[in-house]
XYZ file of C-alpha atoms in Angstrom:
327
model
C 68.713 126.799 114.315
C 70.842 129.986 114.404
C 72.615 128.507 117.335
C 73.046 125.196 115.565
C 74.518 126.936 112.587
C 76.804 128.823 114.795
C 78.067 125.542 116.299
C 78.743 123.907 112.977
C 80.481 127.108 111.644
C 82.975 126.911 114.704
C 83.235 123.343 114.253
C 84.121 123.624 110.491
C 86.918 126.448 111.459
C 88.403 124.083 114.144
C 88.475 121.004 111.795
C 89.903 123.304 108.815
C 92.707 124.931 110.394
C 93.951 124.125 114.133
C 92.928 120.595 114.359
C 94.732 119.029 111.268
C 97.905 121.249 111.902
C 98.069 119.497 115.351
C 97.215 115.961 113.963
C 99.688 116.160 111.087
C 102.438 116.298 113.836
C 101.021 113.945 116.154
C 103.637 111.296 117.638
C 100.565 108.536 117.988
C 100.245 108.391 114.237
C 103.376 106.298 114.045
C 102.345 104.346 116.953
C 98.762 103.503 115.590
C 98.383 104.299 112.149
C 95.237 102.547 111.664
C 93.535 104.666 114.552
C 95.040 107.826 113.084
C 93.539 106.706 109.654
C 90.056 106.508 111.497
C 90.523 109.761 112.973
C 91.481 111.439 109.746
C 88.412 109.882 107.830
C 86.125 111.204 110.786
C 87.536 114.752 110.312
C 87.155 114.814 106.865
C 83.270 113.666 106.837
C 82.477 115.984 109.814
C 84.419 118.958 108.479
C 82.491 118.399 105.166
C 79.162 118.104 106.828
C 79.852 121.126 108.810
C 80.906 123.276 105.717
C 77.521 122.444 104.068
C 75.429 122.205 106.969
C 76.247 125.584 108.639
C 75.023 127.786 105.975
C 72.000 125.367 105.106
C 70.893 125.538 108.762
C 71.103 129.295 108.986
C 69.430 129.667 105.705
C 66.622 127.321 106.706
C 65.979 128.739 110.082
C 63.007 130.862 109.371
C 60.950 127.853 107.928
C 61.230 125.454 111.014
C 62.396 124.656 114.427
C 64.388 121.839 113.183
C 66.285 120.839 109.966
C 63.708 118.070 108.972
C 60.916 120.209 109.590
C 62.232 123.388 107.877
C 63.158 121.038 104.729
C 59.670 119.855 104.438
C 58.256 123.171 104.843
C 60.473 124.731 102.059
C 59.475 121.430 99.854
C 55.727 122.233 100.550
C 55.904 126.236 99.809
C 57.663 125.172 96.581
C 55.122 122.933 95.158
C 52.615 125.374 96.508
C 54.345 128.181 94.614
C 53.456 130.192 97.620
C 56.066 132.897 97.697
C 54.254 135.595 99.604
C 54.809 133.245 102.622
C 58.801 134.167 102.487
C 57.908 137.723 103.679
C 55.586 136.494 106.456
C 58.407 134.175 107.535
C 61.005 136.984 107.763
C 63.380 135.472 105.222
C 66.061 138.007 104.365
C 68.472 137.813 101.576
C 71.327 136.420 104.040
C 69.086 133.633 104.537
C 68.470 132.979 100.485
C 72.552 133.390 99.972
C 73.364 130.960 102.764
C 70.942 128.444 101.514
C 72.450 128.917 98.059
C 75.931 128.415 99.199
C 75.496 125.178 100.892
C 73.785 123.824 97.820
C 76.640 124.997 95.494
C 79.519 123.825 97.911
C 77.755 120.464 98.736
C 77.438 120.066 94.818
C 80.937 121.067 94.055
C 82.254 118.284 96.735
C 80.245 115.665 95.136
C 80.984 116.539 91.453
C 84.675 116.796 92.388
C 84.631 113.297 93.854
C 82.736 111.927 90.934
C 85.211 113.708 88.476
C 88.063 112.062 90.402
C 86.739 108.859 90.583
C 86.106 108.687 86.565
C 89.590 110.314 85.967
C 91.348 107.564 88.183
C 89.257 104.720 86.414
C 90.245 106.032 83.007
C 94.046 106.559 84.135
C 94.073 103.104 85.409
C 92.448 101.628 82.353
C 95.245 103.079 80.471
C 97.792 101.977 82.757
C 96.368 98.488 82.610
C 96.595 98.100 79.008
C 100.234 99.452 78.811
C 101.056 96.732 81.554
C 99.669 94.245 79.454
C 101.440 95.087 76.332
C 105.042 95.591 77.952
C 105.038 92.804 80.693
C 104.973 89.076 81.190
C 102.432 87.744 83.606
C 104.073 85.335 85.892
C 100.856 83.034 86.176
C 100.775 80.370 83.701
C 103.126 82.250 81.228
C 106.227 80.218 80.103
C 107.849 83.393 79.284
C 107.696 84.666 82.596
C 111.448 84.370 83.924
C 111.820 85.211 87.674
C 115.472 84.522 87.634
C 116.756 83.105 91.086
C 113.122 83.688 92.347
C 111.789 80.454 91.188
C 110.653 79.527 94.930
C 108.197 82.720 94.911
C 106.188 81.370 91.939
C 103.018 80.727 94.084
C 103.275 84.192 95.754
C 103.681 85.989 92.631
C 100.572 84.386 90.724
C 99.145 87.831 89.874
C 102.421 89.675 89.239
C 103.773 90.996 85.919
C 107.349 91.439 85.310
C 108.469 94.521 83.067
C 111.892 94.190 81.226
C 113.361 97.272 82.555
C 116.733 97.668 85.020
C 115.054 100.267 87.027
C 114.275 98.715 90.600
C 110.392 99.318 90.775
C 107.405 97.568 92.281
C 103.877 98.805 92.678
C 100.263 97.447 92.921
C 97.625 98.429 90.122
C 94.158 97.925 91.767
C 91.412 96.543 89.788
C 87.542 97.013 90.248
C 87.577 93.363 92.233
C 90.695 92.333 94.360
C 91.073 89.433 91.688
C 91.650 92.036 88.992
C 94.472 93.546 90.791
C 98.120 93.130 89.903
C 101.587 93.831 91.092
C 104.103 95.163 88.750
C 107.750 94.143 89.417
C 110.738 95.294 86.967
C 113.664 93.019 85.899
C 115.919 95.382 87.893
C 114.285 94.706 91.149
C 114.377 90.837 90.596
C 118.168 91.155 90.059
C 118.851 93.222 92.965
C 116.661 91.802 95.799
C 117.022 88.426 97.569
C 113.868 85.881 97.542
C 113.054 86.990 101.013
C 113.534 90.778 100.413
C 111.345 90.397 97.026
C 108.764 88.541 99.153
C 108.819 91.271 101.488
C 108.043 94.192 98.958
C 105.398 91.885 97.246
C 103.690 91.566 100.789
C 103.963 95.368 101.136
C 102.249 96.070 97.883
C 99.488 93.377 98.464
C 98.697 94.884 101.706
C 97.839 98.196 99.836
C 95.274 96.126 97.478
C 93.815 93.755 100.212
C 93.033 96.907 102.474
C 91.823 98.969 99.528
C 94.078 101.895 100.220
C 93.879 103.318 96.872
C 90.159 104.133 97.837
C 91.008 106.442 100.868
C 93.633 108.276 98.864
C 91.541 108.808 96.169
C 88.775 110.269 98.502
C 91.274 112.588 100.258
C 92.778 113.619 96.990
C 89.226 114.613 95.680
C 88.828 116.598 98.699
C 91.954 118.447 98.272
C 91.029 119.339 94.678
C 87.626 120.604 95.820
C 89.106 122.682 98.346
C 92.818 123.324 98.012
C 92.779 126.571 99.835
C 91.733 124.451 103.039
C 94.668 123.592 105.263
C 92.893 120.477 106.297
C 92.498 119.065 102.968
C 96.268 119.559 102.412
C 97.374 118.008 105.594
C 94.691 115.332 105.111
C 96.186 114.352 101.692
C 99.732 114.145 102.966
C 98.776 112.459 106.123
C 96.783 109.632 104.378
C 99.534 108.770 101.848
C 101.957 108.493 104.648
C 99.388 106.215 107.005
C 98.870 103.987 103.940
C 102.113 103.202 103.728
C 102.752 102.414 107.377
C 99.855 100.202 107.500
C 101.304 98.544 104.439
C 104.596 98.218 106.287
C 102.915 96.570 109.117
C 101.043 93.996 106.624
C 104.625 93.168 105.437
C 106.175 92.981 108.872
C 103.597 90.057 109.951
C 105.265 87.495 107.763
C 108.897 89.192 107.053
C 111.910 90.440 108.998
C 112.069 94.473 109.212
C 115.602 94.143 107.505
C 114.426 92.521 104.475
C 111.599 94.954 104.172
C 114.034 98.103 104.696
C 116.367 96.898 102.095
C 113.578 96.042 99.428
C 111.594 99.425 100.021
C 114.975 101.255 99.624
C 115.592 99.537 96.237
C 112.334 99.912 95.000
C 111.468 103.565 95.934
C 112.834 105.833 93.455
C 113.197 109.411 94.334
C 110.696 111.935 93.262
C 107.220 113.155 94.567
C 103.970 111.173 94.086
C 102.019 112.229 90.911
C 98.386 112.045 89.814
C 99.188 108.492 88.382
C 99.522 107.231 92.273
C 95.911 107.716 92.632
C 95.364 104.644 90.375
C 98.179 102.650 91.872
C 100.204 102.273 95.199
C 103.872 102.110 95.305
C 106.486 102.357 98.219
C 107.977 105.585 97.017
C 106.959 107.712 99.877
C 109.613 107.214 102.589
C 108.991 110.026 104.907
C 111.416 110.534 108.128
C 108.611 109.394 110.662
C 107.985 106.324 108.399
C 111.749 105.435 108.092
C 112.476 106.134 111.879
C 109.291 103.887 112.507
C 111.105 101.093 110.522
C 114.479 101.394 112.067
C 113.276 101.931 115.529
C 109.878 100.548 116.223
C 107.748 102.845 118.755
C 106.120 101.651 121.697
C 102.588 100.689 120.495
C 99.812 102.934 121.607
C 98.119 102.137 124.947
C 94.479 100.486 125.035
C 93.112 103.866 126.775
C 94.741 106.409 124.160
C 93.158 104.192 121.481
C 89.938 104.191 122.971
C 89.983 107.818 123.424
C 91.206 108.442 119.486
C 88.356 106.114 118.554
C 85.697 107.935 120.719
C 87.097 111.325 119.141
C 86.239 109.869 115.509
C 82.892 108.615 116.778
C 81.842 111.706 118.560
C 83.079 113.750 115.248
C 80.495 111.554 113.124
C 77.571 111.446 115.545
C 77.435 114.571 117.016
C 77.143 116.926 114.241
C 74.745 114.278 112.574
C 72.426 113.983 115.467
C 72.339 117.524 116.170
C 71.135 118.351 112.649
C 68.493 115.401 112.966
C 66.817 116.503 116.160
C 67.514 120.440 116.442
């Protein structure tokens, strides 16, 4: 089991430092954002498993030849209160420290994820209350004035109009898809044509349909738990960019590239993403790679390359898990 612990420690280092740095600048992410997203998820899961599994495997090495056997033996000794067996099994302080470290880091990751989830729910609830107070729902409300966009009434059933002159559009996820809303400002309605407004609404609804807020929340929790880890920082930034690319692709299935570009340019105020963006998605994150992708569409990633990316993602998930369960 010491060899397995060493392998997991090496894998944790590779997934924490060099791999995310290379992936953050990889060209294929603009060619196939969905496969890049799968790869980032695999890196996050495999990295977390390796960080927790390496010290745990080393700490449990004196208790059995495999992880399940060692865990069962530790549980048996605890219930039997047979502490003299620790000396017989050549258990050193380093084993105890490694085992305690794995428990602490694992609990820290899970509690940070839970804390982030609860904070996002509370923020989203407050935001939804403000939207109800300050906006007019389009569906079934005679006070909802769409101006010259009356032809989009059916497409804006779940939208709320805020009487503000700043051009703004974003989606606010709900616990279910039916509870999600799209918020549009009066300024955006006045500046966009009907086709451009339809494009930006399609972009925001793609965020909702593909549940991008769950991905951004998970990677933000990873970053908050281990902010000193390069992979957490790179992963958070990459997922924000990739979700915007995926939303662009969803909008482009039904709308022209020119309409989407103009609508995003007018509905994307300058500024960095804030904590509130965890509970909602807006189109404000326009990176150089994303803009170039919209202006000059890259050649789609080949089938062989996509298969290679998917195989790497599957290997990252299956190999460490299989080794922990069998060795």
